[in-house]
């Protein structure tokens, strides 16, 4: 059974600092990996999707890397802003097409 | 834009009540999903449906059932609510026409409290 772990569980940084969020998964036979953002009391918004054949994806200040063989992904957020404060969730699509989620990293960016 | 809506943002029910959570999507998606989200556990899949009247159990189906009578609507039913079903419930949808690798689109969630 796929297990997805996110470290750290929480992170607090001053505005302008770069953020590094880590995700690891136990079964490397995945179709893709996704990073989501969740604001308090809200649903999930997709940020980046990396296909299993890709090594990274970029969108604006966000960059996500994927090392499928070692079961790791990292989300980088450059020059953080208070509006980046949220919970970030990592999820993988397995061979059975179901999503397995990590528990998330809660980020606070201090002004 | 894809829109997934859920009937209630907040719901308070009593132990033993029958509870219906409704989810509607407007993008003609074949696939629909119900998750629950608990602190420290992430999202866990309860049930999913690949088509009208079709359903499959997810990782934690016990105590729940679902109904999909129309393509756009997927209902989660708690036959007899219990306090351990207090949670945030999230609905999602996507389409196999874009491949199973496409992202799932999520609703805003329903925070259910069972007293």
mmCIF file with all atom_site columns, C-alpha atoms in Angstrom:
data_model
loop_
_atom_site.group_PDB
_atom_site.id
_atom_site.type_symbol
_atom_site.label_atom_id
_atom_site.label_alt_id
_atom_site.label_comp_id
_atom_site.label_asym_id
_atom_site.label_entity_id
_atom_site.label_seq_id
_atom_site.pdbx_PDB_ins_code
_atom_site.Cartn_x
_atom_site.Cartn_y
_atom_site.Cartn_z
_atom_site.occupancy
_atom_site.B_iso_or_equiv
_atom_site.pdbx_formal_charge
_atom_site.auth_seq_id
_atom_site.auth_comp_id
_atom_site.auth_asym_id
_atom_site.auth_atom_id
_atom_site.pdbx_PDB_model_num
ATOM 1   C CA . UNK A 1 1   ? 0.000   0.000  0.000   1.00 0.00 ? 1   UNK A CA 1
ATOM 2   C CA . UNK A 1 2   ? 1.358   3.381  -1.017  1.00 0.00 ? 2   UNK A CA 1
ATOM 3   C CA . UNK A 1 3   ? 2.389   5.631  1.847   1.00 0.00 ? 3   UNK A CA 1
ATOM 4   C CA . UNK A 1 4   ? 3.133   9.307  1.325   1.00 0.00 ? 4   UNK A CA 1
ATOM 5   C CA . UNK A 1 5   ? 5.051   11.300 3.939   1.00 0.00 ? 5   UNK A CA 1
ATOM 6   C CA . UNK A 1 6   ? 5.575   15.040 4.103   1.00 0.00 ? 6   UNK A CA 1
ATOM 7   C CA . UNK A 1 7   ? 8.269   16.662 6.178   1.00 0.00 ? 7   UNK A CA 1
ATOM 8   C CA . UNK A 1 8   ? 8.145   19.021 7.968   1.00 0.00 ? 8   UNK A CA 1
ATOM 9   C CA . UNK A 1 9   ? 4.555   19.082 9.226   1.00 0.00 ? 9   UNK A CA 1
ATOM 10  C CA . UNK A 1 10  ? 4.790   22.828 9.782   1.00 0.00 ? 10  UNK A CA 1
ATOM 11  C CA . UNK A 1 11  ? 7.109   25.612 8.680   1.00 0.00 ? 11  UNK A CA 1
ATOM 12  C CA . UNK A 1 12  ? 7.356   29.305 9.592   1.00 0.00 ? 12  UNK A CA 1
ATOM 13  C CA . UNK A 1 13  ? 9.599   31.648 7.619   1.00 0.00 ? 13  UNK A CA 1
ATOM 14  C CA . UNK A 1 14  ? 10.042  35.428 7.210   1.00 0.00 ? 14  UNK A CA 1
ATOM 15  C CA . UNK A 1 15  ? 8.793   37.027 4.034   1.00 0.00 ? 15  UNK A CA 1
ATOM 16  C CA . UNK A 1 16  ? 11.259  36.788 1.167   1.00 0.00 ? 16  UNK A CA 1
ATOM 17  C CA . UNK A 1 17  ? 12.841  33.521 2.226   1.00 0.00 ? 17  UNK A CA 1
ATOM 18  C CA . UNK A 1 18  ? 12.718  30.530 -0.117  1.00 0.00 ? 18  UNK A CA 1
ATOM 19  C CA . UNK A 1 19  ? 10.551  27.582 0.935   1.00 0.00 ? 19  UNK A CA 1
ATOM 20  C CA . UNK A 1 20  ? 11.505  23.918 0.545   1.00 0.00 ? 20  UNK A CA 1
ATOM 21  C CA . UNK A 1 21  ? 8.810   21.296 1.118   1.00 0.00 ? 21  UNK A CA 1
ATOM 22  C CA . UNK A 1 22  ? 9.579   17.596 0.999   1.00 0.00 ? 22  UNK A CA 1
ATOM 23  C CA . UNK A 1 23  ? 7.468   14.607 -0.004  1.00 0.00 ? 23  UNK A CA 1
ATOM 24  C CA . UNK A 1 24  ? 8.424   10.924 -0.049  1.00 0.00 ? 24  UNK A CA 1
ATOM 25  C CA . UNK A 1 25  ? 6.489   7.869  -1.224  1.00 0.00 ? 25  UNK A CA 1
ATOM 26  C CA . UNK A 1 26  ? 7.100   4.161  -0.714  1.00 0.00 ? 26  UNK A CA 1
ATOM 27  C CA . UNK A 1 27  ? 6.029   2.666  -4.078  1.00 0.00 ? 27  UNK A CA 1
ATOM 28  C CA . UNK A 1 28  ? 7.819   4.170  -7.083  1.00 0.00 ? 28  UNK A CA 1
ATOM 29  C CA . UNK A 1 29  ? 5.321   2.707  -9.596  1.00 0.00 ? 29  UNK A CA 1
ATOM 30  C CA . UNK A 1 30  ? 3.322   5.908  -9.965  1.00 0.00 ? 30  UNK A CA 1
ATOM 31  C CA . UNK A 1 31  ? 1.657   7.654  -12.912 1.00 0.00 ? 31  UNK A CA 1
ATOM 32  C CA . UNK A 1 32  ? 2.183   11.162 -11.653 1.00 0.00 ? 32  UNK A CA 1
ATOM 33  C CA . UNK A 1 33  ? 2.721   13.307 -8.595  1.00 0.00 ? 33  UNK A CA 1
ATOM 34  C CA . UNK A 1 34  ? 0.787   16.429 -7.750  1.00 0.00 ? 34  UNK A CA 1
ATOM 35  C CA . UNK A 1 35  ? 1.163   19.299 -5.354  1.00 0.00 ? 35  UNK A CA 1
ATOM 36  C CA . UNK A 1 36  ? -1.985  20.948 -4.008  1.00 0.00 ? 36  UNK A CA 1
ATOM 37  C CA . UNK A 1 37  ? -2.600  24.034 -1.916  1.00 0.00 ? 37  UNK A CA 1
ATOM 38  C CA . UNK A 1 38  ? -5.335  24.176 0.728   1.00 0.00 ? 38  UNK A CA 1
ATOM 39  C CA . UNK A 1 39  ? -6.398  27.345 2.516   1.00 0.00 ? 39  UNK A CA 1
ATOM 40  C CA . UNK A 1 40  ? -8.026  26.983 5.962   1.00 0.00 ? 40  UNK A CA 1
ATOM 41  C CA . UNK A 1 41  ? -11.509 25.487 5.721   1.00 0.00 ? 41  UNK A CA 1
ATOM 42  C CA . UNK A 1 42  ? -11.360 25.290 1.935   1.00 0.00 ? 42  UNK A CA 1
ATOM 43  C CA . UNK A 1 43  ? -10.950 22.650 -0.753  1.00 0.00 ? 43  UNK A CA 1
ATOM 44  C CA . UNK A 1 44  ? -7.774  21.790 -2.653  1.00 0.00 ? 44  UNK A CA 1
ATOM 45  C CA . UNK A 1 45  ? -6.305  23.720 -5.560  1.00 0.00 ? 45  UNK A CA 1
ATOM 46  C CA . UNK A 1 46  ? -3.877  21.978 -7.907  1.00 0.00 ? 46  UNK A CA 1
ATOM 47  C CA . UNK A 1 47  ? -0.510  23.767 -8.167  1.00 0.00 ? 47  UNK A CA 1
ATOM 48  C CA . UNK A 1 48  ? 1.717   21.486 -10.215 1.00 0.00 ? 48  UNK A CA 1
ATOM 49  C CA . UNK A 1 49  ? 1.429   18.056 -11.781 1.00 0.00 ? 49  UNK A CA 1
ATOM 50  C CA . UNK A 1 50  ? 4.569   16.094 -12.727 1.00 0.00 ? 50  UNK A CA 1
ATOM 51  C CA . UNK A 1 51  ? 4.206   13.097 -15.008 1.00 0.00 ? 51  UNK A CA 1
ATOM 52  C CA . UNK A 1 52  ? 6.253   10.051 -14.009 1.00 0.00 ? 52  UNK A CA 1
ATOM 53  C CA . UNK A 1 53  ? 8.511   10.549 -17.050 1.00 0.00 ? 53  UNK A CA 1
ATOM 54  C CA . UNK A 1 54  ? 9.351   14.132 -16.054 1.00 0.00 ? 54  UNK A CA 1
ATOM 55  C CA . UNK A 1 55  ? 11.884  15.373 -13.552 1.00 0.00 ? 55  UNK A CA 1
ATOM 56  C CA . UNK A 1 56  ? 10.461  18.795 -12.801 1.00 0.00 ? 56  UNK A CA 1
ATOM 57  C CA . UNK A 1 57  ? 7.697   21.286 -13.455 1.00 0.00 ? 57  UNK A CA 1
ATOM 58  C CA . UNK A 1 58  ? 7.702   25.050 -13.016 1.00 0.00 ? 58  UNK A CA 1
ATOM 59  C CA . UNK A 1 59  ? 4.940   27.606 -12.632 1.00 0.00 ? 59  UNK A CA 1
ATOM 60  C CA . UNK A 1 60  ? 5.923   31.150 -11.726 1.00 0.00 ? 60  UNK A CA 1
ATOM 61  C CA . UNK A 1 61  ? 7.684   31.110 -8.357  1.00 0.00 ? 61  UNK A CA 1
ATOM 62  C CA . UNK A 1 62  ? 6.928   27.405 -7.897  1.00 0.00 ? 62  UNK A CA 1
ATOM 63  C CA . UNK A 1 63  ? 9.195   24.579 -8.961  1.00 0.00 ? 63  UNK A CA 1
ATOM 64  C CA . UNK A 1 64  ? 8.599   20.897 -8.222  1.00 0.00 ? 64  UNK A CA 1
ATOM 65  C CA . UNK A 1 65  ? 11.126  18.131 -8.786  1.00 0.00 ? 65  UNK A CA 1
ATOM 66  C CA . UNK A 1 66  ? 10.543  14.399 -8.952  1.00 0.00 ? 66  UNK A CA 1
ATOM 67  C CA . UNK A 1 67  ? 13.021  11.572 -8.372  1.00 0.00 ? 67  UNK A CA 1
ATOM 68  C CA . UNK A 1 68  ? 10.832  8.570  -8.971  1.00 0.00 ? 68  UNK A CA 1
ATOM 69  C CA . UNK A 1 69  ? 13.494  5.943  -8.329  1.00 0.00 ? 69  UNK A CA 1
ATOM 70  C CA . UNK A 1 70  ? 14.197  7.243  -4.840  1.00 0.00 ? 70  UNK A CA 1
ATOM 71  C CA . UNK A 1 71  ? 10.550  8.060  -4.132  1.00 0.00 ? 71  UNK A CA 1
ATOM 72  C CA . UNK A 1 72  ? 11.022  11.768 -3.497  1.00 0.00 ? 72  UNK A CA 1
ATOM 73  C CA . UNK A 1 73  ? 9.622   15.087 -4.611  1.00 0.00 ? 73  UNK A CA 1
ATOM 74  C CA . UNK A 1 74  ? 10.456  18.614 -3.505  1.00 0.00 ? 74  UNK A CA 1
ATOM 75  C CA . UNK A 1 75  ? 8.385   21.762 -3.913  1.00 0.00 ? 75  UNK A CA 1
ATOM 76  C CA . UNK A 1 76  ? 10.359  24.999 -3.982  1.00 0.00 ? 76  UNK A CA 1
ATOM 77  C CA . UNK A 1 77  ? 8.633   28.356 -3.536  1.00 0.00 ? 77  UNK A CA 1
ATOM 78  C CA . UNK A 1 78  ? 10.914  31.285 -4.303  1.00 0.00 ? 78  UNK A CA 1
ATOM 79  C CA . UNK A 1 79  ? 10.767  34.624 -2.491  1.00 0.00 ? 79  UNK A CA 1
ATOM 80  C CA . UNK A 1 80  ? 7.881   33.682 -0.212  1.00 0.00 ? 80  UNK A CA 1
ATOM 81  C CA . UNK A 1 81  ? 5.024   36.107 0.473   1.00 0.00 ? 81  UNK A CA 1
ATOM 82  C CA . UNK A 1 82  ? 2.406   36.202 3.264   1.00 0.00 ? 82  UNK A CA 1
ATOM 83  C CA . UNK A 1 83  ? -0.160  35.082 0.659   1.00 0.00 ? 83  UNK A CA 1
ATOM 84  C CA . UNK A 1 84  ? 1.737   31.801 0.351   1.00 0.00 ? 84  UNK A CA 1
ATOM 85  C CA . UNK A 1 85  ? 0.615   30.861 3.868   1.00 0.00 ? 85  UNK A CA 1
ATOM 86  C CA . UNK A 1 86  ? -1.436  27.673 3.477   1.00 0.00 ? 86  UNK A CA 1
ATOM 87  C CA . UNK A 1 87  ? -1.195  23.904 3.767   1.00 0.00 ? 87  UNK A CA 1
ATOM 88  C CA . UNK A 1 88  ? 0.588   22.187 0.894   1.00 0.00 ? 88  UNK A CA 1
ATOM 89  C CA . UNK A 1 89  ? -0.357  18.608 0.074   1.00 0.00 ? 89  UNK A CA 1
ATOM 90  C CA . UNK A 1 90  ? 1.552   16.094 -1.999  1.00 0.00 ? 90  UNK A CA 1
ATOM 91  C CA . UNK A 1 91  ? -0.353  13.286 -3.765  1.00 0.00 ? 91  UNK A CA 1
ATOM 92  C CA . UNK A 1 92  ? 0.595   10.455 -6.114  1.00 0.00 ? 92  UNK A CA 1
ATOM 93  C CA . UNK A 1 93  ? -1.559  8.570  -8.622  1.00 0.00 ? 93  UNK A CA 1
ATOM 94  C CA . UNK A 1 94  ? -0.875  4.871  -8.279  1.00 0.00 ? 94  UNK A CA 1
ATOM 95  C CA . UNK A 1 95  ? -1.252  2.031  -10.743 1.00 0.00 ? 95  UNK A CA 1
ATOM 96  C CA . UNK A 1 96  ? -4.884  1.651  -9.669  1.00 0.00 ? 96  UNK A CA 1
ATOM 97  C CA . UNK A 1 97  ? -5.506  5.303  -10.657 1.00 0.00 ? 97  UNK A CA 1
ATOM 98  C CA . UNK A 1 98  ? -6.296  6.326  -7.093  1.00 0.00 ? 98  UNK A CA 1
ATOM 99  C CA . UNK A 1 99  ? -4.671  9.268  -5.354  1.00 0.00 ? 99  UNK A CA 1
ATOM 100 C CA . UNK A 1 100 ? -2.628  8.729  -2.186  1.00 0.00 ? 100 UNK A CA 1
ATOM 101 C CA . UNK A 1 101 ? -2.106  11.876 -0.128  1.00 0.00 ? 101 UNK A CA 1
ATOM 102 C CA . UNK A 1 102 ? 0.445   13.024 2.388   1.00 0.00 ? 102 UNK A CA 1
ATOM 103 C CA . UNK A 1 103 ? -0.746  14.727 5.581   1.00 0.00 ? 103 UNK A CA 1
ATOM 104 C CA . UNK A 1 104 ? 0.521   18.109 4.374   1.00 0.00 ? 104 UNK A CA 1
ATOM 105 C CA . UNK A 1 105 ? 2.951   20.834 5.412   1.00 0.00 ? 105 UNK A CA 1
ATOM 106 C CA . UNK A 1 106 ? 1.408   23.940 6.970   1.00 0.00 ? 106 UNK A CA 1
ATOM 107 C CA . UNK A 1 107 ? 3.353   27.031 5.931   1.00 0.00 ? 107 UNK A CA 1
ATOM 108 C CA . UNK A 1 108 ? 3.281   30.417 7.663   1.00 0.00 ? 108 UNK A CA 1
ATOM 109 C CA . UNK A 1 109 ? 5.065   33.328 6.005   1.00 0.00 ? 109 UNK A CA 1
ATOM 110 C CA . UNK A 1 110 ? 5.622   36.176 8.465   1.00 0.00 ? 110 UNK A CA 1
ATOM 111 C CA . UNK A 1 111 ? 5.395   39.745 7.139   1.00 0.00 ? 111 UNK A CA 1
ATOM 112 C CA . UNK B 2 1   ? -13.587 26.791 -15.115 1.00 0.00 ? 1   UNK B CA 1
ATOM 113 C CA . UNK B 2 2   ? -14.441 23.460 -13.559 1.00 0.00 ? 2   UNK B CA 1
ATOM 114 C CA . UNK B 2 3   ? -16.813 23.839 -10.687 1.00 0.00 ? 3   UNK B CA 1
ATOM 115 C CA . UNK B 2 4   ? -17.442 21.270 -7.979  1.00 0.00 ? 4   UNK B CA 1
ATOM 116 C CA . UNK B 2 5   ? -19.998 22.295 -5.380  1.00 0.00 ? 5   UNK B CA 1
ATOM 117 C CA . UNK B 2 6   ? -21.008 20.665 -2.111  1.00 0.00 ? 6   UNK B CA 1
ATOM 118 C CA . UNK B 2 7   ? -24.410 21.176 -0.560  1.00 0.00 ? 7   UNK B CA 1
ATOM 119 C CA . UNK B 2 8   ? -23.264 22.386 2.848   1.00 0.00 ? 8   UNK B CA 1
ATOM 120 C CA . UNK B 2 9   ? -20.101 24.005 4.200   1.00 0.00 ? 9   UNK B CA 1
ATOM 121 C CA . UNK B 2 10  ? -20.933 23.150 7.810   1.00 0.00 ? 10  UNK B CA 1
ATOM 122 C CA . UNK B 2 11  ? -23.238 20.483 9.190   1.00 0.00 ? 11  UNK B CA 1
ATOM 123 C CA . UNK B 2 12  ? -24.049 19.417 12.751  1.00 0.00 ? 12  UNK B CA 1
ATOM 124 C CA . UNK B 2 13  ? -25.876 16.122 13.301  1.00 0.00 ? 13  UNK B CA 1
ATOM 125 C CA . UNK B 2 14  ? -26.683 13.844 16.202  1.00 0.00 ? 14  UNK B CA 1
ATOM 126 C CA . UNK B 2 15  ? -25.457 10.279 16.726  1.00 0.00 ? 15  UNK B CA 1
ATOM 127 C CA . UNK B 2 16  ? -27.675 7.811  14.892  1.00 0.00 ? 16  UNK B CA 1
ATOM 128 C CA . UNK B 2 17  ? -29.046 10.287 12.344  1.00 0.00 ? 17  UNK B CA 1
ATOM 129 C CA . UNK B 2 18  ? -28.952 9.502  8.626   1.00 0.00 ? 18  UNK B CA 1
ATOM 130 C CA . UNK B 2 19  ? -26.804 12.097 6.866   1.00 0.00 ? 19  UNK B CA 1
ATOM 131 C CA . UNK B 2 20  ? -26.647 12.984 3.171   1.00 0.00 ? 20  UNK B CA 1
ATOM 132 C CA . UNK B 2 21  ? -23.724 14.916 1.689   1.00 0.00 ? 21  UNK B CA 1
ATOM 133 C CA . UNK B 2 22  ? -24.289 16.074 -1.878  1.00 0.00 ? 22  UNK B CA 1
ATOM 134 C CA . UNK B 2 23  ? -21.723 16.896 -4.530  1.00 0.00 ? 23  UNK B CA 1
ATOM 135 C CA . UNK B 2 24  ? -22.377 18.340 -7.992  1.00 0.00 ? 24  UNK B CA 1
ATOM 136 C CA . UNK B 2 25  ? -19.899 18.987 -10.824 1.00 0.00 ? 25  UNK B CA 1
ATOM 137 C CA . UNK B 2 26  ? -20.587 20.929 -13.996 1.00 0.00 ? 26  UNK B CA 1
ATOM 138 C CA . UNK B 2 27  ? -17.870 19.579 -16.323 1.00 0.00 ? 27  UNK B CA 1
ATOM 139 C CA . UNK B 2 28  ? -19.480 16.345 -17.467 1.00 0.00 ? 28  UNK B CA 1
ATOM 140 C CA . UNK B 2 29  ? -16.809 14.337 -15.634 1.00 0.00 ? 29  UNK B CA 1
ATOM 141 C CA . UNK B 2 30  ? -17.240 10.577 -15.486 1.00 0.00 ? 30  UNK B CA 1
ATOM 142 C CA . UNK B 2 31  ? -15.196 10.072 -12.306 1.00 0.00 ? 31  UNK B CA 1
ATOM 143 C CA . UNK B 2 32  ? -16.254 11.331 -8.904  1.00 0.00 ? 32  UNK B CA 1
ATOM 144 C CA . UNK B 2 33  ? -14.658 10.763 -5.506  1.00 0.00 ? 33  UNK B CA 1
ATOM 145 C CA . UNK B 2 34  ? -15.426 11.202 -1.812  1.00 0.00 ? 34  UNK B CA 1
ATOM 146 C CA . UNK B 2 35  ? -12.597 11.739 0.707   1.00 0.00 ? 35  UNK B CA 1
ATOM 147 C CA . UNK B 2 36  ? -12.439 12.527 4.371   1.00 0.00 ? 36  UNK B CA 1
ATOM 148 C CA . UNK B 2 37  ? -9.661  14.666 5.805   1.00 0.00 ? 37  UNK B CA 1
ATOM 149 C CA . UNK B 2 38  ? -8.475  14.420 9.399   1.00 0.00 ? 38  UNK B CA 1
ATOM 150 C CA . UNK B 2 39  ? -5.552  16.199 11.089  1.00 0.00 ? 39  UNK B CA 1
ATOM 151 C CA . UNK B 2 40  ? -2.304  14.270 10.708  1.00 0.00 ? 40  UNK B CA 1
ATOM 152 C CA . UNK B 2 41  ? -3.894  11.660 8.419   1.00 0.00 ? 41  UNK B CA 1
ATOM 153 C CA . UNK B 2 42  ? -4.260  13.570 5.170   1.00 0.00 ? 42  UNK B CA 1
ATOM 154 C CA . UNK B 2 43  ? -7.052  12.719 2.743   1.00 0.00 ? 43  UNK B CA 1
ATOM 155 C CA . UNK B 2 44  ? -8.399  9.181  2.676   1.00 0.00 ? 44  UNK B CA 1
ATOM 156 C CA . UNK B 2 45  ? -10.599 7.825  -0.104  1.00 0.00 ? 45  UNK B CA 1
ATOM 157 C CA . UNK B 2 46  ? -14.039 6.614  1.012   1.00 0.00 ? 46  UNK B CA 1
ATOM 158 C CA . UNK B 2 47  ? -15.762 5.725  -2.299  1.00 0.00 ? 47  UNK B CA 1
ATOM 159 C CA . UNK B 2 48  ? -15.458 6.571  -5.954  1.00 0.00 ? 48  UNK B CA 1
ATOM 160 C CA . UNK B 2 49  ? -17.583 6.195  -9.056  1.00 0.00 ? 49  UNK B CA 1
ATOM 161 C CA . UNK B 2 50  ? -16.538 5.773  -12.702 1.00 0.00 ? 50  UNK B CA 1
ATOM 162 C CA . UNK B 2 51  ? -20.003 6.193  -14.163 1.00 0.00 ? 51  UNK B CA 1
ATOM 163 C CA . UNK B 2 52  ? -23.674 6.543  -13.356 1.00 0.00 ? 52  UNK B CA 1
ATOM 164 C CA . UNK B 2 53  ? -24.867 3.812  -11.003 1.00 0.00 ? 53  UNK B CA 1
ATOM 165 C CA . UNK B 2 54  ? -21.323 2.477  -10.636 1.00 0.00 ? 54  UNK B CA 1
ATOM 166 C CA . UNK B 2 55  ? -19.393 2.655  -7.386  1.00 0.00 ? 55  UNK B CA 1
ATOM 167 C CA . UNK B 2 56  ? -16.266 1.184  -5.880  1.00 0.00 ? 56  UNK B CA 1
ATOM 168 C CA . UNK B 2 57  ? -14.982 1.107  -2.333  1.00 0.00 ? 57  UNK B CA 1
ATOM 169 C CA . UNK B 2 58  ? -11.987 3.172  -1.419  1.00 0.00 ? 58  UNK B CA 1
ATOM 170 C CA . UNK B 2 59  ? -9.707  2.685  1.565   1.00 0.00 ? 59  UNK B CA 1
ATOM 171 C CA . UNK B 2 60  ? -12.214 3.420  4.352   1.00 0.00 ? 60  UNK B CA 1
ATOM 172 C CA . UNK B 2 61  ? -15.784 2.590  3.178   1.00 0.00 ? 61  UNK B CA 1
ATOM 173 C CA . UNK B 2 62  ? -17.077 1.225  6.488   1.00 0.00 ? 62  UNK B CA 1
ATOM 174 C CA . UNK B 2 63  ? -20.060 3.177  7.795   1.00 0.00 ? 63  UNK B CA 1
ATOM 175 C CA . UNK B 2 64  ? -20.669 4.923  4.454   1.00 0.00 ? 64  UNK B CA 1
ATOM 176 C CA . UNK B 2 65  ? -22.589 4.311  1.258   1.00 0.00 ? 65  UNK B CA 1
ATOM 177 C CA . UNK B 2 66  ? -22.909 6.306  -1.965  1.00 0.00 ? 66  UNK B CA 1
ATOM 178 C CA . UNK B 2 67  ? -25.383 6.987  -4.714  1.00 0.00 ? 67  UNK B CA 1
ATOM 179 C CA . UNK B 2 68  ? -24.832 8.130  -8.308  1.00 0.00 ? 68  UNK B CA 1
ATOM 180 C CA . UNK B 2 69  ? -28.141 8.357  -10.143 1.00 0.00 ? 69  UNK B CA 1
ATOM 181 C CA . UNK B 2 70  ? -27.062 11.208 -12.436 1.00 0.00 ? 70  UNK B CA 1
ATOM 182 C CA . UNK B 2 71  ? -23.681 11.875 -13.968 1.00 0.00 ? 71  UNK B CA 1
ATOM 183 C CA . UNK B 2 72  ? -23.232 15.263 -12.339 1.00 0.00 ? 72  UNK B CA 1
ATOM 184 C CA . UNK B 2 73  ? -24.260 14.280 -8.805  1.00 0.00 ? 73  UNK B CA 1
ATOM 185 C CA . UNK B 2 74  ? -22.517 11.987 -6.297  1.00 0.00 ? 74  UNK B CA 1
ATOM 186 C CA . UNK B 2 75  ? -23.998 11.573 -2.823  1.00 0.00 ? 75  UNK B CA 1
ATOM 187 C CA . UNK B 2 76  ? -22.303 10.266 0.313   1.00 0.00 ? 76  UNK B CA 1
ATOM 188 C CA . UNK B 2 77  ? -24.612 8.684  2.885   1.00 0.00 ? 77  UNK B CA 1
ATOM 189 C CA . UNK B 2 78  ? -23.920 8.049  6.539   1.00 0.00 ? 78  UNK B CA 1
ATOM 190 C CA . UNK B 2 79  ? -26.610 5.503  7.436   1.00 0.00 ? 79  UNK B CA 1
ATOM 191 C CA . UNK B 2 80  ? -26.244 6.034  11.199  1.00 0.00 ? 80  UNK B CA 1
ATOM 192 C CA . UNK B 2 81  ? -23.843 8.831  12.048  1.00 0.00 ? 81  UNK B CA 1
ATOM 193 C CA . UNK B 2 82  ? -21.300 8.251  14.796  1.00 0.00 ? 82  UNK B CA 1
ATOM 194 C CA . UNK B 2 83  ? -18.955 10.645 16.585  1.00 0.00 ? 83  UNK B CA 1
ATOM 195 C CA . UNK B 2 84  ? -15.904 9.136  14.856  1.00 0.00 ? 84  UNK B CA 1
ATOM 196 C CA . UNK B 2 85  ? -17.334 10.350 11.541  1.00 0.00 ? 85  UNK B CA 1
ATOM 197 C CA . UNK B 2 86  ? -16.786 13.951 12.588  1.00 0.00 ? 86  UNK B CA 1
ATOM 198 C CA . UNK B 2 87  ? -14.469 15.189 9.863   1.00 0.00 ? 87  UNK B CA 1
ATOM 199 C CA . UNK B 2 88  ? -13.992 17.357 6.778   1.00 0.00 ? 88  UNK B CA 1
ATOM 200 C CA . UNK B 2 89  ? -15.504 15.676 3.713   1.00 0.00 ? 89  UNK B CA 1
ATOM 201 C CA . UNK B 2 90  ? -14.181 16.581 0.268   1.00 0.00 ? 90  UNK B CA 1
ATOM 202 C CA . UNK B 2 91  ? -15.660 15.685 -3.101  1.00 0.00 ? 91  UNK B CA 1
ATOM 203 C CA . UNK B 2 92  ? -13.613 15.616 -6.322  1.00 0.00 ? 92  UNK B CA 1
ATOM 204 C CA . UNK B 2 93  ? -14.081 14.824 -10.002 1.00 0.00 ? 93  UNK B CA 1
ATOM 205 C CA . UNK B 2 94  ? -12.069 14.249 -13.172 1.00 0.00 ? 94  UNK B CA 1
ATOM 206 C CA . UNK B 2 95  ? -12.424 12.694 -16.579 1.00 0.00 ? 95  UNK B CA 1
ATOM 207 C CA . UNK B 2 96  ? -10.779 9.588  -18.066 1.00 0.00 ? 96  UNK B CA 1
ATOM 208 C CA . UNK B 2 97  ? -11.046 11.283 -21.457 1.00 0.00 ? 97  UNK B CA 1
ATOM 209 C CA . UNK B 2 98  ? -8.009  13.342 -20.432 1.00 0.00 ? 98  UNK B CA 1
ATOM 210 C CA . UNK B 2 99  ? -6.310  10.305 -19.009 1.00 0.00 ? 99  UNK B CA 1
ATOM 211 C CA . UNK B 2 100 ? -6.243  9.118  -15.448 1.00 0.00 ? 100 UNK B CA 1
ATOM 212 C CA . UNK B 2 101 ? -3.176  11.270 -15.005 1.00 0.00 ? 101 UNK B CA 1
ATOM 213 C CA . UNK B 2 102 ? -5.262  14.426 -15.042 1.00 0.00 ? 102 UNK B CA 1
ATOM 214 C CA . UNK B 2 103 ? -5.694  16.307 -11.824 1.00 0.00 ? 103 UNK B CA 1
ATOM 215 C CA . UNK B 2 104 ? -8.796  15.909 -9.731  1.00 0.00 ? 104 UNK B CA 1
ATOM 216 C CA . UNK B 2 105 ? -10.907 19.030 -9.139  1.00 0.00 ? 105 UNK B CA 1
ATOM 217 C CA . UNK B 2 106 ? -12.054 19.491 -5.567  1.00 0.00 ? 106 UNK B CA 1
ATOM 218 C CA . UNK B 2 107 ? -15.112 21.040 -3.975  1.00 0.00 ? 107 UNK B CA 1
ATOM 219 C CA . UNK B 2 108 ? -14.856 23.421 -0.977  1.00 0.00 ? 108 UNK B CA 1
ATOM 220 C CA . UNK B 2 109 ? -15.539 20.693 1.572   1.00 0.00 ? 109 UNK B CA 1
ATOM 221 C CA . UNK B 2 110 ? -18.218 20.003 4.188   1.00 0.00 ? 110 UNK B CA 1
ATOM 222 C CA . UNK B 2 111 ? -17.188 20.107 7.820   1.00 0.00 ? 111 UNK B CA 1
ATOM 223 C CA . UNK B 2 112 ? -19.430 17.595 9.576   1.00 0.00 ? 112 UNK B CA 1
ATOM 224 C CA . UNK B 2 113 ? -19.742 17.460 13.360  1.00 0.00 ? 113 UNK B CA 1
ATOM 225 C CA . UNK B 2 114 ? -21.564 14.514 14.934  1.00 0.00 ? 114 UNK B CA 1
ATOM 226 C CA . UNK B 2 115 ? -22.640 15.112 18.543  1.00 0.00 ? 115 UNK B CA 1
#
